[in-house]
Short mmCIF file of C-alpha atoms in Angstrom, two decimals:
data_model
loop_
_atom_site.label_atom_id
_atom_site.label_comp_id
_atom_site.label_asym_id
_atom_site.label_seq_id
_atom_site.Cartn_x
_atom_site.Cartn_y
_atom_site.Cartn_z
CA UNK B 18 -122.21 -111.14 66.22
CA UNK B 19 -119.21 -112.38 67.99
CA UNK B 20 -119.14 -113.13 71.79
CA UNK B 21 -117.56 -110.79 74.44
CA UNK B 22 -114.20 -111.05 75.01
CA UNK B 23 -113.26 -112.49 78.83
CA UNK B 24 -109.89 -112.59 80.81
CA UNK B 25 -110.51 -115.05 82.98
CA UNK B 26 -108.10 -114.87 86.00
CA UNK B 27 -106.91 -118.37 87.14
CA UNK B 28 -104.79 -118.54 90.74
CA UNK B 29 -104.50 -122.52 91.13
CA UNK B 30 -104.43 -125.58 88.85
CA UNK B 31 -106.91 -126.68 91.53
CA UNK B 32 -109.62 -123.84 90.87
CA UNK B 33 -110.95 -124.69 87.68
CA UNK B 34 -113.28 -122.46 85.83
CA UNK B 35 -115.93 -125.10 85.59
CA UNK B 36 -119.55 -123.89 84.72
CA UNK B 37 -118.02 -120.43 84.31
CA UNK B 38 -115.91 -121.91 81.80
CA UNK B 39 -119.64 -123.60 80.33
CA UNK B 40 -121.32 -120.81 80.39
CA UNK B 41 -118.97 -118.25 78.98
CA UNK B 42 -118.20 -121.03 75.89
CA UNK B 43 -122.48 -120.91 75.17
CA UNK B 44 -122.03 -117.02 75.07
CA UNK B 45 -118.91 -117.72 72.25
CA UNK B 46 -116.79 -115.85 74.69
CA UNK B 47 -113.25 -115.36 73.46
CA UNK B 48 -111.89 -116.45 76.67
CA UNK B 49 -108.46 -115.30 77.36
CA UNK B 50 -107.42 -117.34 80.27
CA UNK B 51 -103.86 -116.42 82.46
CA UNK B 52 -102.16 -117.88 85.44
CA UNK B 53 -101.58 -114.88 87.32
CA UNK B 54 -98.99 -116.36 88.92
CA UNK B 55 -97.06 -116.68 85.67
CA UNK B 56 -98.07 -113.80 83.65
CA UNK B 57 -95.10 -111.51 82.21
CA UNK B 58 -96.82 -108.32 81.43
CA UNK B 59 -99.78 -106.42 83.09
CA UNK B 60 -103.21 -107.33 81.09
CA UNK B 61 -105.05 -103.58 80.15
CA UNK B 62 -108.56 -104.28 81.31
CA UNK B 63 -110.44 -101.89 78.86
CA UNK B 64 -109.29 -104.71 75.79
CA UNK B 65 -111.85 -106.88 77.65
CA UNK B 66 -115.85 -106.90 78.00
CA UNK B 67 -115.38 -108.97 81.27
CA UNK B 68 -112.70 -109.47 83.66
CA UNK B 69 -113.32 -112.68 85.80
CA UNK B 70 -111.45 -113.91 88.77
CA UNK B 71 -111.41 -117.12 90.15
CA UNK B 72 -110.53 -118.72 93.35
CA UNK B 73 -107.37 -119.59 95.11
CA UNK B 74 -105.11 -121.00 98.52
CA UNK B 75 -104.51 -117.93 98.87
CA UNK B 76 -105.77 -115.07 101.41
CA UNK B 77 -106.48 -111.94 99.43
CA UNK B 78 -104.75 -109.91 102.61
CA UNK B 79 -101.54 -111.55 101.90
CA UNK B 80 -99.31 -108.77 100.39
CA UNK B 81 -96.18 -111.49 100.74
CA UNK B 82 -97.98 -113.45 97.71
CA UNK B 83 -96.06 -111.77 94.38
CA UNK B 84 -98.34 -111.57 92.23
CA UNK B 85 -101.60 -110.01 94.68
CA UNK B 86 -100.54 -106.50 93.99
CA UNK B 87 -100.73 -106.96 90.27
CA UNK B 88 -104.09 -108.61 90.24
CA UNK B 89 -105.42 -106.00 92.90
CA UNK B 90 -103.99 -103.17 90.56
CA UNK B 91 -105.96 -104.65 87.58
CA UNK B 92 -109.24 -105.06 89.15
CA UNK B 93 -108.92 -101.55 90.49
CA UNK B 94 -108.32 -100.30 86.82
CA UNK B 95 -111.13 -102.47 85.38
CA UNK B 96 -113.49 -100.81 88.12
CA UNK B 97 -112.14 -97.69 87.06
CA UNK B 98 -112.46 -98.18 83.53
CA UNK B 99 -116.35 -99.76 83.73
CA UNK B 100 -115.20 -103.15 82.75
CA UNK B 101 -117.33 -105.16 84.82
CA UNK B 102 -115.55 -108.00 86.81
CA UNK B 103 -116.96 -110.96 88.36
CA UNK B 104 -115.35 -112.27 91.18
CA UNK B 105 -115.67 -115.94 92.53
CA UNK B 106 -114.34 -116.54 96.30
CA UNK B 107 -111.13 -115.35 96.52
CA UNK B 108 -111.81 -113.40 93.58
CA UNK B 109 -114.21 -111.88 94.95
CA UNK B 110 -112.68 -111.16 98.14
CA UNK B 111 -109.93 -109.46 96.67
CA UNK B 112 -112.22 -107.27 94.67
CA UNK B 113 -113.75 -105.90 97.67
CA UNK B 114 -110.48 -104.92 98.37
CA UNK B 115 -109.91 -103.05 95.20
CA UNK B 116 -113.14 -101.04 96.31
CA UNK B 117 -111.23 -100.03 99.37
CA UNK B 118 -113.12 -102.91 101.83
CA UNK B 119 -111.04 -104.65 104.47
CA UNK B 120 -110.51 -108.62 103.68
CA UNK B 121 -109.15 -110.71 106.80
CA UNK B 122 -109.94 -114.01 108.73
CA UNK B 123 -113.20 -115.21 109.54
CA UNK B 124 -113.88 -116.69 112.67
CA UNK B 125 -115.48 -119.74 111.31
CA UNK B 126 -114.67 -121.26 107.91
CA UNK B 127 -117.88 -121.74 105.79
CA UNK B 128 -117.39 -125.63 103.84
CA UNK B 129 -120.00 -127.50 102.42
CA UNK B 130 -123.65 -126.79 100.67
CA UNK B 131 -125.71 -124.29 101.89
CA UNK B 132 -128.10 -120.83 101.72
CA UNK B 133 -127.71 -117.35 101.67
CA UNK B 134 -129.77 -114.81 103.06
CA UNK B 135 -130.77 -113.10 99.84
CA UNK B 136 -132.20 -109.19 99.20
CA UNK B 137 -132.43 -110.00 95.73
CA UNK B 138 -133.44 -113.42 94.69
CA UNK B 139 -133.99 -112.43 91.16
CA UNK B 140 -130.38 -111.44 91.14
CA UNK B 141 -129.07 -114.18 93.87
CA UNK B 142 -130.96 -117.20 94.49
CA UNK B 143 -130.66 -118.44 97.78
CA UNK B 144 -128.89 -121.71 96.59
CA UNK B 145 -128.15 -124.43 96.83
CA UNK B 146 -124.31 -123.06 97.09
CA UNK B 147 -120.93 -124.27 97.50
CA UNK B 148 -118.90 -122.42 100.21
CA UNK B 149 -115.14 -123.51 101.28
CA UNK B 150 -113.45 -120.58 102.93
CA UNK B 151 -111.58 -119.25 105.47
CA UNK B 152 -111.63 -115.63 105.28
CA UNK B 153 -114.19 -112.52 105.12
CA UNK B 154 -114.77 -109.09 104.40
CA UNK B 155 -116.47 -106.36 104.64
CA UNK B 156 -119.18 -104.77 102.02
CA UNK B 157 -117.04 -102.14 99.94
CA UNK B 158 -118.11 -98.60 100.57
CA UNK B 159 -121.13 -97.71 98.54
CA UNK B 160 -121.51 -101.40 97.89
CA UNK B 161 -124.79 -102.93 97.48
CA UNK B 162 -124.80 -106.36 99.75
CA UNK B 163 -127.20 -108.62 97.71
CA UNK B 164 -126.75 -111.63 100.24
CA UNK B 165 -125.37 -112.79 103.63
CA UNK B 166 -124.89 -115.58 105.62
CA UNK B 167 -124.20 -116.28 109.59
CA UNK B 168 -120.43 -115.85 108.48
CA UNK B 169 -119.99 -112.70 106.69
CA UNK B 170 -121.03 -111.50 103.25
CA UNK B 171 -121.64 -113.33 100.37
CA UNK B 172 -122.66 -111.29 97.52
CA UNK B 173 -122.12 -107.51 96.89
CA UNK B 174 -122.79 -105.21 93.32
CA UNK B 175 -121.40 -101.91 92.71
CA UNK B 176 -121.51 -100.49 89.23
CA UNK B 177 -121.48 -103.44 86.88
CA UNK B 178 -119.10 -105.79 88.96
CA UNK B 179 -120.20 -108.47 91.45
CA UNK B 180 -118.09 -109.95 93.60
CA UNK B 181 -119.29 -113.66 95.53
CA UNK B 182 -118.20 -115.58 98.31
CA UNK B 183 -119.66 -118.92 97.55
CA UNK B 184 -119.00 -120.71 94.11
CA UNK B 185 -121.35 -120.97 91.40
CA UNK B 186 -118.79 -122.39 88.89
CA UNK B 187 -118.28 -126.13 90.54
CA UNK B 188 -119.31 -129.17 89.44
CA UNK B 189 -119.03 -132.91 90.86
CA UNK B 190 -115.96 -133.30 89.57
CA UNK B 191 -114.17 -130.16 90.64
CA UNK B 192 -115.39 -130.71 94.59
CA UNK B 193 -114.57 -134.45 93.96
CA UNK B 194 -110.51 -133.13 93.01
CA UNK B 195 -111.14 -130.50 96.36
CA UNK B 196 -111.91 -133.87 98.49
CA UNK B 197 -108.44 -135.04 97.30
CA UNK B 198 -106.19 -131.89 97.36
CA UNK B 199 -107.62 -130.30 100.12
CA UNK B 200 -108.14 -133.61 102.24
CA UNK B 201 -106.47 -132.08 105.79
CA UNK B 202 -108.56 -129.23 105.68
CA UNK B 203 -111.27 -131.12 105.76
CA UNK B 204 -110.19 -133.12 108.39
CA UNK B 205 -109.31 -130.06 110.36
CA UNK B 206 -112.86 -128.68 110.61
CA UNK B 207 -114.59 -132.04 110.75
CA UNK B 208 -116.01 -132.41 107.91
CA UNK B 209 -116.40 -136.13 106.44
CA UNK B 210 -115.30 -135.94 102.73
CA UNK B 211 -118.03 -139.10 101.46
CA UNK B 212 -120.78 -137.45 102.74
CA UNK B 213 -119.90 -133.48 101.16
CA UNK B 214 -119.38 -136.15 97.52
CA UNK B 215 -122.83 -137.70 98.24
CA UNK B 216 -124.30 -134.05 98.80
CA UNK B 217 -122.83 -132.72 95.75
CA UNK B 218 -124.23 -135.92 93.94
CA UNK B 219 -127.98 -134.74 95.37
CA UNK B 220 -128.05 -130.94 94.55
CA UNK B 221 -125.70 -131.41 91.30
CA UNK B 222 -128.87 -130.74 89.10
CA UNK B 223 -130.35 -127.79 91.04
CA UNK B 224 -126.98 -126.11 91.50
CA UNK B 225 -126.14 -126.27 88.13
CA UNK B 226 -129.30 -124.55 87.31
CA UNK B 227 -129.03 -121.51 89.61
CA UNK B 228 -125.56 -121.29 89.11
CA UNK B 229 -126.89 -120.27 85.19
CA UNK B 230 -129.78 -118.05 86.64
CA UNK B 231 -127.69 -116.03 88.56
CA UNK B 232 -124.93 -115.66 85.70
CA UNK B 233 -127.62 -114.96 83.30
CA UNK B 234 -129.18 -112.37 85.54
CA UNK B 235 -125.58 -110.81 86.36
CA UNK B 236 -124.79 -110.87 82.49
CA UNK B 237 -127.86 -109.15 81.11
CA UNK B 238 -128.77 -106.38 84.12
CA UNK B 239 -125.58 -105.76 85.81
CA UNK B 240 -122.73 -106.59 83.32
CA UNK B 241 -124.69 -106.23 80.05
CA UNK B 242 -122.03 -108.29 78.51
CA UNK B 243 -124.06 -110.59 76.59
CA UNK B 244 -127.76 -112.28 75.61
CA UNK B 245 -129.05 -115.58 77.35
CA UNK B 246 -127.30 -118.71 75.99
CA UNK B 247 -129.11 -122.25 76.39
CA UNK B 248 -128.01 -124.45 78.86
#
C-alpha cells in the first residue's frame, strides 16, 4: 500500500523540514513540498492526506506578507474539507488563525529547550522541546489546548489538525544553521549561542525520540493518516 500523500508547506530556506521530513519518508509519504512564497497556483487541499506547515521569519498577523492570505485561505479549506494539517510554529500559529483565533506578539519570546505543561502526555510529551518565538495566540474556538507554557499556548487539536508552538522537527544541525542566521536575535534576548549548541548536543537523543512519539500518536489517533514506521 502506498504512503499518504503530504504538501508540506515550506516559508524559509532556513526552516527545514528535518525529522518531519524523516518521519514522513519512513511512512513512504509522497511528499509534495512548495515554497509558498513562490508558488503560481493555489494547491486544492482535498488532493492531499496531510497538509503540513512549517515555520518561518514571519509573524502570522502580518497581512503585508504576499503570500499569508493564500496560505491562510488553504488551511481554512483543508479544515473545511477534513484534511488534517499539522502545523509547526509559525505554522501553527497561523492555523489558529484559520480557526478564527487571534495571533499577535508575545510579551516574552520563548528560545531555547524546555517543557510544556501537558493535559495529554500520551498525545504531547512534556519534552524536551525546542521553542524560538516571538509571537502567541490564543486557543481557536472549540479548540482543545493539549499543552501550555508560562508564555502562551503550545499545543491545540480540533478535528484531525494540530497545530504546535514548539518544534518537534529540528535536529543539531538545523539549530546549529539557526545559531548562524539568526545570530542578533540571539544576542538581543541574551542568549549565548555555544551553550543552546551544547544543549542541543545533550537532549539530541531524547528529543528525537519524542519528537516520533508525538508524530506517531498525532498520525494514528488524530490524523489517521498512516501506520507506525520504525525509527
Amino acid at each position: 500500500m502506498s504512503g499518504p500523500r503530504v504538501l508540506l508547506i515550506e516559508h524559509e530556506r532556513s526552516t527545514p523540514a528535518g525529522l518531519v521530513k524523516d518521519w514522513l519518508e519512513a511512512h513512504d509519504a509522497d511528499v509534495n513540498a512548495i515554497a509558498i512564497a513562490e508558488a503560481a497556483e493555489h494547491e486544492m487541499p482535498r488532493a492531499y492526506d496531510l497538509i503540513v506547515s512549517l515555520g518561518s521569519d514571519a509573524s502570522a498577523y502580518d497581512d503585508g506578507v504576499p503570500w499569508i492570505g493564500g496560505e491562510l485561505q488553504l488551511l481554512g479549506e483543508a479544515v473545511a474539507a477534513d484534511v488534517p494539517v499539522l502545523g509547526i510554529c509559525f505554522g501553527g500559529q497561523l492555523l489558529a488563525r484559520a480557526l478564527g483565533a487571534d495571533v499577535f506578539r508575545a510579551r516574552e519570546a520563548e528560545i531555547g529547550w524546555g517543557e510544556v505543561q501537558s493535559e495529554s502526555v500520551d498525545l504531547i510529551p512534556v519534552g524536551p522541546w525546542f521553542q524560538w518565538h516571538f509571537d502567541t495566540f490564543s486557543p481557536p474556538f472549540g479548540a482543545r489546548l493539549l499543552a501550555h507554557s508560562e508564555a502562551g499556548p503550545q499545543a491545540f487539536v480540533q478535528g484531525r489538525s494540530l497545530g504546535l508552538q514548539f518544534h518537534p522537527e529540528v535536529d543539531i544541525e538545523i539549530i546549529n544553521n539557526w545559531t548562524v542566521l539568526y545570530r542578533h536575535e540571539l544576542d538581543e534576548h541574551g542568549v549565548d549561542a555555544d551553550e543552546l549548541l551544547a544543549h542541543t548536543r545533550a537532549v539530541a537523543g531524547t528529543a528525537r525520540k519524542v519528537s516520533w512519539a508525538l508524530l506517531e500518536a498525532y498520525f494514528e489517533r488524530i490524523a489517521q493518516v498512516s501506520t507506525k514506521a520504525s525509527r
